[in-house]
Amino acid sequence: MGSSFVIRRLFQIIPLFLAVMVLIFLLVHLIPGDPVSTLLGDRATPDIVARANRELGLDRPLVVQFGLFVWGLLHGNLGESINLKVPVLQLVTERLPVTLFLTVYAALIGVLLAVPLAVLAAVRRNTWVDVVIRGVFQVGLSLPVFYLGLQLLTLLGARMGLFPIGGYGVTFGEHLSHLFLPALTLGLNLAAVLVRTLRSSVIEVLTAEYVEFARAKGLRSSVILSRHVLRNALISTVTLLGLNVGALIGGAVITETVFAIPGVGRLMVDAIFSRDYPVVQGLTLVFALLVSLVFLATDLLHARLDPRVEAV
Amino acid sequence: MITTLDAPRARPRATRRRLPKPTLVLGLLLLALLLAAAAFPRLFTPFSPTDFDYTAILKGPTGKHPFGTDNFGRDVLSRVVHGTRIDLQIALLTTLFPFVFGTLLGAVTAFRGGVLDAVVGRLADLVVVFPFLVLVIAIVAVLGPGLTNMYIAVSAVGWVSYWRLTRGEVRTQKGAEYAQAAQVLGYSPSRVLLRHLLPNAVTPAIVYLMTDMSLGILLGASLGYLGLGAQPPTPEWGVMVADGKNFMVTAWWISTFPGMALTLAGLTFSLLGDGLADALRPRS
Amino acid sequence: MTAASHPGHVTAPVTGADGPLLQVQDLNVHLPTPRGELHAVRGVSFDLRPGEVLGLVGESGSGKSVTLRALLRLHPRGTRLSGRVTYAGQDLLTLPDARLRGVRGGQISMIFQEPMSALNPVLTVGEQIRENLREHTRLRGRDAMDRAAELLDLTGIPSPRARLQDYPHQFSGGMRQRAMIAIALASEPKLLLADEPTTALDVTIQDQILRLLLKLRDELGMSVVLVTHDLGVVAQTCDRVAVMYGGRLMETAPVTPLFTHPLHAYTSGLLRSLPDGGSGAHRQPLQPIPGSPPDLRALPAGCAFSPRCTFVTDACRVAEPPLVPVAPGHASACIHHDRLPPLQGQA
Amino acid sequence: MTAVPSPIPPRGPATPPTPDAAPLLSVRGLTKTFPVRQGLLDRWRGQPRAAVQALTDVQLDVRRGETLGIVGESGCGKSTLARTLVRLMPADRGSVTYAGTDVLALQGPALRRYHRQVQMIFQDPYSSLNPRMTVGQVLREALTVHRLRPPHEIPARVTELLNLVGLPPEAAGRLPHEFSGGQRQRVGIARALALEPECLIADELVSALDVSVQAQVVNLLLELQTRLQLTVLFVAHDLRLVQHLSHRVAVMYLGRVVEIADTETLFSAPSHPYTQGLLAAAPGLDPTRRRAQPAIVGELPSPLRVPSGCAFRTRCPHAFARCETERPELRARTDGQQVACHLDTPPLPEETRTARP
Amino acid sequence: VTRGGQLTYGRYADSLFLDPVLNDANLDIWILTNLYDTLLQPTDDGKSVRPGLASTYVVSGDGKSMRLVLRSGIRFADGSPITSADVKWSLDRARNPDNGAWNGLLESIQSVAASGNVVTLTLKHPDPTLPSALATFNSAIMPQKLFAAAPGANDAAKAKAFAEKPVGSGPFVLSEWKRGSYMVLKRNPYYWKKGEDGKALPYLDTLRFEIIPDDNTRILKLQAGEIQGAEFIPLSRVAELKASPKLNMMLFPSTKVNDIIMNNRPKLKDGTANPLSDVRVRQALNYAVNRDALIALVTFGTGKPMKSYMSSATPLFDASQKGYTYDPAKAKALLAAAGYRNGIDVTSMATSGSADDQALLTALQQMWGAVGVRLKIEQLDAATKTARYRANDFQMRTGAWTDDIADPSEITGYYAVSGATEAAHTGFRSDAIEKLFDQSQQETSRVKRAGLYRQIQTLYTNAAPTVYLFETPYPVALTKNVKGFIQIPLGYNIFERTSIEK
Ligand SMILES: Nc1ncnc2c1ncn2[C@@H]1O[C@H](COP(=O)(O)OP(=O)(O)OP(=O)(O)O)[C@@H](O)[C@H]1O
Ligand SMILES: Nc1ncnc2c1ncn2[C@@H]1O[C@H](COP(=O)(O)OP(=O)(O)OP(=O)(O)O)[C@@H](O)[C@H]1O
Ligand SMILES: [Mg+2]
Ligand SMILES: [Mg+2]
């Protein structure tokens, strides 16, 4: 695989980014309402609004604003939040790690839950074990994130006092314990998606001829499961994870609200609602970059796991 | 005239009239229940879903109100039952356009390939790198909240999955010999595509459609939580769950029953999806 | 029960050992299917001498693979097996799992039709060979490495040490089949079960692989059960042949008599339906067996071949004829075996 | 002969077509490559880097009324050739002329007319029929789309077609999965015949069928060809079948035609070392005659990296320096045989067949 | 009282900009006085003022100047003394018409003179609201030197930098701020005010604000003891938390009024005729509201009916005001009289995602439906709603108001007087009210002002430019051991006397 592969892929991201940029710029500026009105509240007089607009450069033609946005971008400047009056880059560096932590944590929990259970369900397919596993995850798939989150929070957090309620904490250990419930919430949702697909892919692997060949070689079941089945099942897991990362980050928007986590998801929603253009634009680009990188990482990981991918 | 060399051997009739799978049967039964609730809500409950009853605010489940009442004294059962219509509508309308458009586009781009395929592919990339919910929120913010705009927003994003599924399937099926035969028989591309390829390539999309329907309801709920979904006093399950969350401690029934309805609908669609996957698979 | 446990043998050409290596008696396999059990293998009996290559032929769905897999109990969950499979004095059908594992891949190895799907795509060929060595030998580390290279070399793969690091997809079809054979040979088995090992290959490669099998048989003295539906392969490779139809053995015979004097209507029909392969274009009608291969769910009463048989009489439809010895080393389940016309151009 | 009653009265050998007639179908310099793409998710797919050389400068003629057999190892481009001839695939280079018209340039109605004349029948009995259409629908569609019969005559024609391929009329109401493999191939043939073509291209028509059924379909093809004066391109890898059916045979290796000759010549005096090896490698039915040595050694090269010069040189026992640098062209030998080999008469491999008891 | 300790207080959203002059939002305003001190301070009931950094203030006889004397020994949180120059600079900055949205409160000041510890304000005209204005956040006294030392080319840039780590003279000083997550305030050791024990306030060592947007989560954290106080308890949970033995559920009186703001113009923005331009229709809508039921449904019994456009906690609220009673018959009659026998269709904008707006409008739909008014709810996100409102492009909207200054002039200027914002964008205009208001703005006699305001309130109620709904308190829940916290009617959270008892 090599660096050329990575470089080529990175180059492909550039036109995508241009498009994302134009789209998001148009989108946010099409939204009725403006940041100043929102900021200043009902009572601000037209003078005050006009002055604020002038100060923020929002009275200029859209094309000029777009040009300035791109110009800033080229200089590594994502602009400054109208609302919070801090550079967007600062917001991103402060909050992105939180969301990343949450997303990775959730993905981990989701995979750790889904993989063994999906394998179990596949091995015991059409028995009650299978039915129970699939049933439970079906429920998980049908419940809104915020509902699931609040229920977990009430039960495991408040009633049983097992986990802190919300927040992010300061140390790594605190992150782990604070983010456990939100990560579990997201992870359960993800696991529900994973189990469905993974189960059938494990069944497929289990009936593959190389598994039969492995049995014919006299290998014990544990070896067959861990070496032959799981490794292949992981390939589809990785692909699926990659494809779901957008949804995972999307789900973080609501989870972050419920669990009072200062991540980019909540920031994004707030920014949309308050028409904080620079924040929306900056964050969207960061999101897009992130998702693209995740796709790239998925591909690379896939290529590592599956030697066929790199063929030719 | 060549005489018949061997008598065609029809498979035993049982093969054809095979009973549908239990999953499909259960799914259809549940769907029937949901449709009945949507069509004739009054059969299930005498109360209006929107009328207030100041004398019965936040009352727990009783014989009169089996699911209790909410903070306006509205009967939760009748709100859940009347919500069926809205939620089935959400399930349908959040997925209908993406399904039809995405599937057709997928079929056409896979069949045609070339520039069209590449352009649509880039477009799909664009949609995919945006976090789904964020994009939907942004679009709803542009258009204003409410179900109709939610449908528009979801459609703008949702077609990609169908496009991808159908495109992949058509690309596979395109190689199948029956499809090549249709081309060699001199059929027009549209006939080959619509009459031969699409019916054989649409199954994964239909199966996904079922999952997507429950995802649609969930999305409605999430947008409801953010205030962008169904508007009051419309009884919509997701919004009911969201509204009820403030009463989760004091009046659990307000959010629990709509939550169960959501799960039931999700289960229905997923059973139907599994069942349809079986039923639609041509036997060979 | 049939009398098939004592059909005679061609003298095994290589080893002089007497007594069968493997003895299969009245093997029955009931497979679970969504539409109820399927009786896929019905009372199959045969035995196998050391160093012998037995061909198991028959059309698609006749039960060849199921028979072969049943020998090692490689059947789907819910399958019912009955009968006896005696190997080295033990019944493989009742052997405890742990001991069976030692036989599987150790004493008796198996190879499959599709090398691409039988090799795990995500493990290197070397890993897949060493896996077998770890299970059945005491070789570890370097030694295992060396042995693996040796095995690849034995199957005729050039620069074997380097190829150990390759993944199956980096091999060509013929090399994959060789690699699978190398894996199967890792434990120096006494018996190789080969399920259509060359069907997916080109004739020139098929030629090489079959030749390789015969060479290994000669060098290592192992026996081979070769499942195939290609009569040419049988003619070129096997010492003895068992013909299956509808889950039963129809005829067992040394290879030459089978091709010259088939003693079952089905075998005869099969050979007759093939183009005779003279020197030029013939463009004359062939002589097909009418009808289509049987559906195991709807077998006729009596002989399974009776609906397609040109020699059928009422007697054929009464009961399934047993496989009985009809000539030295030659057994047939055809009650009209003595009334079959000779094959054209032979005899 | 046997006592097996044959439904088709045996005939004498079919008269070979007149060799001097202008070819019905003529292929010149046909070349086709498949770029191999790399990558995982479609959207990130990169630029083509390598290409499968499926057909290289293929050159052959098919005469009216004859059966031309095409043999060769798997992946040598037989199917690609067949598909290119019926315009299922565009060619990179070269020309295909059918009765004087340039096939590769046909468009719209002209292409439809061509398809009425040249039909293809397919290998896979399971995938060559639309699983959702009954046999009747399949045949009716062919008849209606091309307006071959007025609507009221269509049912009768469907029955007639079914009859032609030996299926009963009630087969029209069944779905493909209700038929056996051999019957499906008959349906496939009926579908092709619905257009009343002059030329049939049969790609591995019977390869997927059981031996006992193969002969049924082969007989049907023979019968139809004689009755309807069809020209047939018979693609197969079973040498015995090809030998039985074809007037002439073309041998392909890695995308190239290496030898064409009439069947008699090719099977009795193969000229190209590959043809020789191929014939030798085919397992004969006589257990008493076994060869001790492999017919050809070495693996088939990857079509992505076709050897320079003569593609067969890596496995050829007679290869010499020129084979590596210069590609041998297909040249006519005196007896109407065309061979692509630098050696005029490569020695036949020595007779290594050994008799066994 | 117990001294020391840390109080963690759950807020629903984070502050935005901690500059007293340039800020815009309640999120800032309501905690600013913990960081910045003012010359005067509002009393706990929010109805009058008391000395702050200035120990005394005297208004001249003609009402055209004010003299304030600074306390001695007062210091900023960094230990530097507060001088009258700081005061002059701060007030000049606060009243600069180019600065922020609040400079109008100090509009009457002609000039500020500082000498020694005396500050003299010269006024353009007598201004009865000035003491209140000097007790308002935007007149906070800031350290001129530190501000000038902040990086930045102009006032705006410096303000931005300064507000990241502000230093004032309030009871606390900002020590750490992680935006959107938490804010830590430390005790200001130089604070001048003394506590019950005679030692300097505040009692707490640390005050920590945690940002917890979700109501339920905030409550769960409080119940789990992870935080000691939580603001904006949903009113639906008040009864439940009141019953909790571990918590003090506080309902602090507020100046918050909840109403429906109507467009009184004859035509709507899209050109259609607007029935709400008829005073009878507007009155009918007021009569058709069952406020008691609303209070039960929407505020869960915590609110009280509005009797005037201003809250009963606003100074000079006229206790004799009756507002509107619930009288559907009269409402129908008025509608009929206005010619709308078949009822009318109206649309109200609501803030999407606001459970209160939803509950309120759902209830109003029912009540108005009973008299033939068909209400359509149009949910818009806050930004769109504000933009539409500001452009007068609406028919009705949910409205809420909280006073920022302890004086009725602010709300009156916004609601009743057709200034720059056209009487809360209603388009309502009453010459009588305009005249009375002008008078009241120069009237220094509290009694006379009260009389003027009584007339204004009566006139306003009769003209009914808005639909009166209810007043709601500030619901704050604290653990039982938290003492001395107060949220005054203006919304300020006052932690200076808060302590955590053992
Ligand atoms: N796992 C299974 N479950 C159910 N039925 C099976 C299973 N495996 C095989 N069968 C059925 O058992 C019968 C015998 O199958 P088997 O695979 O032994 O045939 P075969 O002779 O090997 O044919 P082929 O030449 O096609 O490989 C067939 O009817 C097949 O459909
Ligand atoms: N659509 C395609 N895309 C890429 N490569 C292809 C495609 N079709 C065929 N090929 C490649 O072209 C080469 C020739 O293939 P083709 O199918 O013509 O061979 P064949 O002679 O018909 O083989 P077989 O006997 O296995 O049917 C092969 O290497 C094949 O992998
Ligand atoms: Mg088999
Ligand atoms: Mg082919």
PDB file of C-alpha atoms in Angstrom, chain B residues 48 50-54 57-58 71-74 141 144-146 224-228 230-233 239 243-250, chain E residues 214-216 220 223 234 236-237 240 290 293 296-298 300 352-355 358-360 362-367 377-381 384:
ATOM      1  CA  SER B  48     -59.515  12.469  21.685  1.00  0.00           C
ATOM      2  CA  THR B  50     -55.758  16.420  21.744  1.00  0.00           C
ATOM      3  CA  ASP B  51     -58.527  17.316  24.187  1.00  0.00           C
ATOM      4  CA  PHE B  52     -57.448  18.461  27.597  1.00  0.00           C
ATOM      5  CA  ASP B  53     -58.913  17.115  30.739  1.00  0.00           C
ATOM      6  CA  TYR B  54     -58.008  19.444  33.574  1.00  0.00           C
ATOM      7  CA  ILE B  57     -53.582  15.631  34.767  1.00  0.00           C
ATOM      8  CA  LEU B  58     -50.621  13.263  35.058  1.00  0.00           C
ATOM      9  CA  ASN B  71     -49.534  16.861  31.671  1.00  0.00           C
ATOM     10  CA  PHE B  72     -52.571  18.210  29.862  1.00  0.00           C
ATOM     11  CA  GLY B  73     -54.787  15.383  30.991  1.00  0.00           C
ATOM     12  CA  ARG B  74     -54.749  13.912  27.492  1.00  0.00           C
ATOM     13  CA  ALA B 141     -33.151  25.176   9.857  1.00  0.00           C
ATOM     14  CA  GLY B 144     -38.170  25.769   9.032  1.00  0.00           C
ATOM     15  CA  PRO B 145     -39.289  23.003  11.347  1.00  0.00           C
ATOM     16  CA  GLY B 146     -42.209  20.716  10.733  1.00  0.00           C
ATOM     17  CA  GLY B 224     -38.583  16.304  17.853  1.00  0.00           C
ATOM     18  CA  TYR B 225     -36.165  16.365  20.767  1.00  0.00           C
ATOM     19  CA  LEU B 226     -34.494  19.361  19.168  1.00  0.00           C
ATOM     20  CA  GLY B 227     -37.889  20.871  18.366  1.00  0.00           C
ATOM     21  CA  LEU B 228     -37.614  20.413  14.638  1.00  0.00           C
ATOM     22  CA  ALA B 230     -43.723  17.114  14.380  1.00  0.00           C
ATOM     23  CA  GLN B 231     -45.493  20.168  15.702  1.00  0.00           C
ATOM     24  CA  PRO B 232     -47.926  20.201  18.618  1.00  0.00           C
ATOM     25  CA  PRO B 233     -50.506  19.041  19.267  1.00  0.00           C
ATOM     26  CA  VAL B 239     -42.041  13.844  20.195  1.00  0.00           C
ATOM     27  CA  ASP B 243     -41.911  15.633  25.814  1.00  0.00           C
ATOM     28  CA  GLY B 244     -42.338  12.940  28.404  1.00  0.00           C
ATOM     29  CA  LYS B 245     -38.718  12.920  29.387  1.00  0.00           C
ATOM     30  CA  ASN B 246     -39.356  15.666  31.907  1.00  0.00           C
ATOM     31  CA  PHE B 247     -41.813  13.374  33.596  1.00  0.00           C
ATOM     32  CA  MET B 248     -39.750  10.259  33.490  1.00  0.00           C
ATOM     33  CA  VAL B 249     -39.471  10.181  37.257  1.00  0.00           C
ATOM     34  CA  THR B 250     -42.920  11.368  38.217  1.00  0.00           C
TER      35      THR B 250
ATOM     36  CA  ASP E 214     -30.304  18.954  29.550  1.00  0.00           C
ATOM     37  CA  ASP E 215     -32.834  19.659  32.313  1.00  0.00           C
ATOM     38  CA  ASN E 216     -33.059  16.082  33.440  1.00  0.00           C
ATOM     39  CA  LEU E 220     -30.018  13.967  38.179  1.00  0.00           C
ATOM     40  CA  GLN E 223     -29.895  14.480  43.173  1.00  0.00           C
ATOM     41  CA  PRO E 234     -38.435  22.659  34.651  1.00  0.00           C
ATOM     42  CA  SER E 236     -43.004  20.345  35.853  1.00  0.00           C
ATOM     43  CA  ARG E 237     -40.445  18.984  38.272  1.00  0.00           C
ATOM     44  CA  GLU E 240     -41.395  16.568  42.920  1.00  0.00           C
ATOM     45  CA  ASN E 290     -58.069  30.883  31.421  1.00  0.00           C
ATOM     46  CA  ALA E 293     -55.749  26.729  34.012  1.00  0.00           C
ATOM     47  CA  ALA E 296     -51.812  24.817  36.413  1.00  0.00           C
ATOM     48  CA  LEU E 297     -50.946  23.297  33.048  1.00  0.00           C
ATOM     49  CA  VAL E 298     -47.917  25.165  31.973  1.00  0.00           C
ATOM     50  CA  PHE E 300     -47.574  23.494  37.338  1.00  0.00           C
ATOM     51  CA  SER E 352     -39.024  25.330  18.408  1.00  0.00           C
ATOM     52  CA  GLY E 353     -37.775  22.972  21.016  1.00  0.00           C
ATOM     53  CA  SER E 354     -39.234  25.014  23.830  1.00  0.00           C
ATOM     54  CA  ALA E 355     -41.415  22.712  25.865  1.00  0.00           C
ATOM     55  CA  GLN E 358     -45.408  24.108  23.126  1.00  0.00           C
ATOM     56  CA  ALA E 359     -47.374  23.544  26.279  1.00  0.00           C
ATOM     57  CA  LEU E 360     -48.555  27.116  26.337  1.00  0.00           C
ATOM     58  CA  THR E 362     -51.258  23.869  22.868  1.00  0.00           C
ATOM     59  CA  ALA E 363     -53.306  25.066  25.816  1.00  0.00           C
ATOM     60  CA  LEU E 364     -54.157  28.357  24.117  1.00  0.00           C
ATOM     61  CA  GLN E 365     -55.258  26.451  21.054  1.00  0.00           C
ATOM     62  CA  GLN E 366     -57.824  24.751  23.224  1.00  0.00           C
ATOM     63  CA  MET E 367     -58.982  27.858  25.074  1.00  0.00           C
ATOM     64  CA  ILE E 377     -48.677  27.214  15.775  1.00  0.00           C
ATOM     65  CA  GLU E 378     -45.637  27.971  13.734  1.00  0.00           C
ATOM     66  CA  GLN E 379     -42.490  26.658  15.326  1.00  0.00           C
ATOM     67  CA  LEU E 380     -39.365  28.472  14.358  1.00  0.00           C
ATOM     68  CA  ASP E 381     -35.948  28.287  15.745  1.00  0.00           C
ATOM     69  CA  THR E 384     -35.610  32.825  12.583  1.00  0.00           C
TER      70      THR E 384
END
